GROMACS .gro file of C-alpha atoms in nm:
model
  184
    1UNK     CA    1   1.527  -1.407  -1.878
    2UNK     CA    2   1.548  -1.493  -1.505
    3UNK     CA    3   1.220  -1.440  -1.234
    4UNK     CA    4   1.443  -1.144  -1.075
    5UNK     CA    5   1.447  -0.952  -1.401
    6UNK     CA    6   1.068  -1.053  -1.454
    7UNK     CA    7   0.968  -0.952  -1.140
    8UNK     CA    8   1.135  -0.596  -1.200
    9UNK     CA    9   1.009  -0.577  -1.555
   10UNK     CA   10   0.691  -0.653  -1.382
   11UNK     CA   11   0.746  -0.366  -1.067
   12UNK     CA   12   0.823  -0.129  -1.334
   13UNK     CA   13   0.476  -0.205  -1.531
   14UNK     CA   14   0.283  -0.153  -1.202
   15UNK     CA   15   0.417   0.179  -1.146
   16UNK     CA   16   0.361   0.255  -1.538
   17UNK     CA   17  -0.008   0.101  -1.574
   18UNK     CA   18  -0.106   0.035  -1.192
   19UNK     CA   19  -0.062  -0.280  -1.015
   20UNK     CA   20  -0.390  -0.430  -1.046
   21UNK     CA   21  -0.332  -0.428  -1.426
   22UNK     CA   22  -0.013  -0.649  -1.404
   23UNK     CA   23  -0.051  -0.989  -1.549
   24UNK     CA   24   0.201  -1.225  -1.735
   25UNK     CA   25   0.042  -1.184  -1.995
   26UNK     CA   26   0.092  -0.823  -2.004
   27UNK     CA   27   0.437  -0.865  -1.926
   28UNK     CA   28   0.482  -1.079  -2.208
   29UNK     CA   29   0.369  -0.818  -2.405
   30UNK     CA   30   0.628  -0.546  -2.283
   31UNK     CA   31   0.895  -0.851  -2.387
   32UNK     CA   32   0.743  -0.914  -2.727
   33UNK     CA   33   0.757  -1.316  -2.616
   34UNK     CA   34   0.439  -1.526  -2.576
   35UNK     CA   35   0.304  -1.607  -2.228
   36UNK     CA   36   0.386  -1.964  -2.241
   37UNK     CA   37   0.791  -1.855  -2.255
   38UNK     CA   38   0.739  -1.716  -1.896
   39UNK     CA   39   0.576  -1.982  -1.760
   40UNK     CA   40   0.917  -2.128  -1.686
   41UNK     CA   41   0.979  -1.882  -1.476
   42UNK     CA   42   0.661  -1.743  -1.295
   43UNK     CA   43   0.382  -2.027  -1.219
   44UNK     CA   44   0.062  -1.746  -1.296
   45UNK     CA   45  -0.017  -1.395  -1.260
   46UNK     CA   46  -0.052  -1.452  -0.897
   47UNK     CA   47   0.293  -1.532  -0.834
   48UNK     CA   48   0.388  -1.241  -1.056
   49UNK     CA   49   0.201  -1.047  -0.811
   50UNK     CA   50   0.344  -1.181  -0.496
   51UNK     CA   51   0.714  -1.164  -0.624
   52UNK     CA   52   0.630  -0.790  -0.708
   53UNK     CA   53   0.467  -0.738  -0.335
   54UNK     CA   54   0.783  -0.888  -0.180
   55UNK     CA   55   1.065  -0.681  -0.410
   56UNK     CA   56   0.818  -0.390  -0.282
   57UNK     CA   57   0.835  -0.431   0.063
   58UNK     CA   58   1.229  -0.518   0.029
   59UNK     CA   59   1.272  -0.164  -0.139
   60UNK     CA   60   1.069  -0.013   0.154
   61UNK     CA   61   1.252  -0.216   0.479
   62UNK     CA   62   1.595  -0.122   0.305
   63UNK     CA   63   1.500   0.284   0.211
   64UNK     CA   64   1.368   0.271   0.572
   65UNK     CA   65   1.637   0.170   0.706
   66UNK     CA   66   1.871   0.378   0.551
   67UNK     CA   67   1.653   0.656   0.649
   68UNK     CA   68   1.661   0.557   1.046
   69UNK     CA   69   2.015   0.496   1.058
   70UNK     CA   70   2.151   0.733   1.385
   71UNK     CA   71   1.834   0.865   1.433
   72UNK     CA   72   1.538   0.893   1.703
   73UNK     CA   73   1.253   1.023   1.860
   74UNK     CA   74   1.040   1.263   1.623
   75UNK     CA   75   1.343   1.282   1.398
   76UNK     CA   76   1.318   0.899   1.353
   77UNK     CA   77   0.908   0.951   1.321
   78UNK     CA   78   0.993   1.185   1.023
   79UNK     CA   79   1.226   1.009   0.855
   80UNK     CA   80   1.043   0.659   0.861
   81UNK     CA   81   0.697   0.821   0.748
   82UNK     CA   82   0.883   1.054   0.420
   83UNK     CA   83   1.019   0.700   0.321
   84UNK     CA   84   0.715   0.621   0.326
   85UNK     CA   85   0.574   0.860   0.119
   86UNK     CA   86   0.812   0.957  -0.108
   87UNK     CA   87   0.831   0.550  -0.265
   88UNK     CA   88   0.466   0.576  -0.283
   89UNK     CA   89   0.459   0.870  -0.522
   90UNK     CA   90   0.796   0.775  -0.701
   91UNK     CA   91   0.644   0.383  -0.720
   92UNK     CA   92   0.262   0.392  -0.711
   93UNK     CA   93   0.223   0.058  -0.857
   94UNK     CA   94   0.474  -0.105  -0.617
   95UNK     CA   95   0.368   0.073  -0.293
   96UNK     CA   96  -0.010  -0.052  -0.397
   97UNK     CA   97   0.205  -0.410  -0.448
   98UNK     CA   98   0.301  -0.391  -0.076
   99UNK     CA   99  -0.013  -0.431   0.056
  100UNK     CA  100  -0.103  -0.698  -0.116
  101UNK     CA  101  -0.206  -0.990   0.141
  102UNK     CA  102   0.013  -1.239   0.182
  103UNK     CA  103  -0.057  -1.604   0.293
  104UNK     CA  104   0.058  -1.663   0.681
  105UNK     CA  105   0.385  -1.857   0.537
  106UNK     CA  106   0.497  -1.591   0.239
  107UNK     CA  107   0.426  -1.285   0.489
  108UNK     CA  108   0.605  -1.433   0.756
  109UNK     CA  109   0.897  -1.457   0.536
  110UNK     CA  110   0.890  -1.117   0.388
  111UNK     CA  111   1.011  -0.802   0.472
  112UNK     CA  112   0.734  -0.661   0.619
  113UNK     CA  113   0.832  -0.812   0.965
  114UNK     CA  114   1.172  -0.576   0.957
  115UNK     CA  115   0.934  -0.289   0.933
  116UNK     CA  116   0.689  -0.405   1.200
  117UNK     CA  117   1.072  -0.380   1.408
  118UNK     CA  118   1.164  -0.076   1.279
  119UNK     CA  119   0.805   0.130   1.390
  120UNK     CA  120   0.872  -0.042   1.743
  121UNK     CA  121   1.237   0.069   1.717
  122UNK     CA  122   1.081   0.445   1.693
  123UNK     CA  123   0.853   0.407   1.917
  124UNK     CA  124   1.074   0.300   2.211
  125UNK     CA  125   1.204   0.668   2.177
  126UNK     CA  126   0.842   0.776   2.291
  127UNK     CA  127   0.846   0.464   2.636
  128UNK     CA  128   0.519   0.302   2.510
  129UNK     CA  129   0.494  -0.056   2.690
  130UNK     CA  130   0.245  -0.256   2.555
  131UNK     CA  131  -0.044  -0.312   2.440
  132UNK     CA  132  -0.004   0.069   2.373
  133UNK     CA  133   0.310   0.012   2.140
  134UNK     CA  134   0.103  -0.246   1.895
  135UNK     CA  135  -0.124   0.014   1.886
  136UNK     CA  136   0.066   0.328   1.809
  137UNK     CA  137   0.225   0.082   1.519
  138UNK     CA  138  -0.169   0.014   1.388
  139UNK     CA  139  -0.255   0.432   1.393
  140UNK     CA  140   0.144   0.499   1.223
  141UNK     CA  141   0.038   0.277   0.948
  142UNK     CA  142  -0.272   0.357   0.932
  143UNK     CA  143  -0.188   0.742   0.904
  144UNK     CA  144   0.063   0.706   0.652
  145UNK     CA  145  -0.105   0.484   0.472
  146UNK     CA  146  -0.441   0.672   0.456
  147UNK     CA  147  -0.274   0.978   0.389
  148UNK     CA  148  -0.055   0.865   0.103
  149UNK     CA  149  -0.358   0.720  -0.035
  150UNK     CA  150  -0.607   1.021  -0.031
  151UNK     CA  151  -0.294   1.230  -0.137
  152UNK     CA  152  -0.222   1.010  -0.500
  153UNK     CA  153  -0.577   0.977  -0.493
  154UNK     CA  154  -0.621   1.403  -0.567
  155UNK     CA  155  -0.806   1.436  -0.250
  156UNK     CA  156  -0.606   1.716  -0.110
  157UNK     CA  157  -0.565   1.893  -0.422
  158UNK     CA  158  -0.868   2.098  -0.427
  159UNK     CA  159  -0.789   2.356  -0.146
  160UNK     CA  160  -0.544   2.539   0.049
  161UNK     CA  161  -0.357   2.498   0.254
  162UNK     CA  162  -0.140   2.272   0.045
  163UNK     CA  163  -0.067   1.914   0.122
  164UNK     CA  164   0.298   1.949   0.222
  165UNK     CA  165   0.174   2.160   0.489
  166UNK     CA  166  -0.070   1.934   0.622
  167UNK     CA  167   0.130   1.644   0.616
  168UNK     CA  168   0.362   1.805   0.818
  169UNK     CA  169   0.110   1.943   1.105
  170UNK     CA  170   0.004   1.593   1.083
  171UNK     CA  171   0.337   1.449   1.148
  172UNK     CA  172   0.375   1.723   1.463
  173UNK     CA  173   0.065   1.632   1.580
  174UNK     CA  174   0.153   1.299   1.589
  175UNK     CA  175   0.492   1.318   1.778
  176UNK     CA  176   0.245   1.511   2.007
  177UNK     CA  177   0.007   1.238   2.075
  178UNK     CA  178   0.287   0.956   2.097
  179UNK     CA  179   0.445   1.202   2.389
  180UNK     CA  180   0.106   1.225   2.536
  181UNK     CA  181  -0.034   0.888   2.535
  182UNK     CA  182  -0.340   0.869   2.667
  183UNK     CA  183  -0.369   0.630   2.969
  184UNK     CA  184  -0.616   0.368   2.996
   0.00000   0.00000   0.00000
């Protein structure tokens, strides 16, 4: 056993049960060890949960990445917010492990900060100076975010028209607004 195949084990358990449900000692379980074998490895649950939130947001950066390569403007906007969504309904339990909160030192560290550059990377294709740029990042992430959420969550589910409909008016009417920023 190494803390890389732990941490996986443990990724794969939070998509399976949910993330808040990981623990060692549940992931002892799925091993058939006891807990004190994996305390070599992983100090508590804690760090279990951290190592999981990192190999989340590593997955994320790199998909996103992959997904922005040669592209820009509302094409870039597209691509960077189905990433999104697609690894939160293919990995529930590690997109809720990405926002975990980090300490200062551990987020800082992470791979969070390469998406922070990719959303500005997109956004330079839409000539937003700043402040304006910080907060175009806060509404992306706060759009995909809340929509991915209500979306797993079965709130769209209930009436027409259907949610890959909406999520695509909401993705035009977003290109809209970050070609029409408002002025101050």
């Amino acid at each position: 056993m190494s803390t890389e195949r732990l941490t996986r084990a443990g990724a794969e358990l939070a998509d399976e049960v949910g993330f808040e449900q990981v623990t060692v000692s549940a992931l002892a379980r799925r091993f058939d060890v006891k807990v004190a074998s994996l305390y070599s490895h992983l100090k508590s649950s804690q760090d279990l949960r951290t190592r999981i939130a990192l190999l989340a947001l590593e997955e994320l950066a790199d998909r996103a990445a992959d997904a922005l390569a040669g592209r820009a403007g509302k094409d870039a906007l597209l691509a960077f917010a189905n990433v999104y969504r697609d690894y939160a309904r293919e990995h529930p339990g590690r997109y809720a492990a990405a926002q975990l909160r980090l300490d200062p030192e551990t987020a800082a560290a992470s791979a969070g900060g390469r998406h922070a550059q990719m959303t500005r990377a997109i956004l330079r294709g839409y000539d937003l100076a700043e402040p304006d740029q910080t907060h175009a990042v806060r509404l992306l992430g706060s759009v995909f975010h809340g929509y991915v959420s209500l979306e797993a969550a079965g709130g769209f589910s209930h009436s027409a028209p259907n949610s890959e409909e909406t999520w695509s008016r909401v993705l035009d009417a977003l290109d809209a607004l970050l070609r029409n920023w408002p002025a101050r």
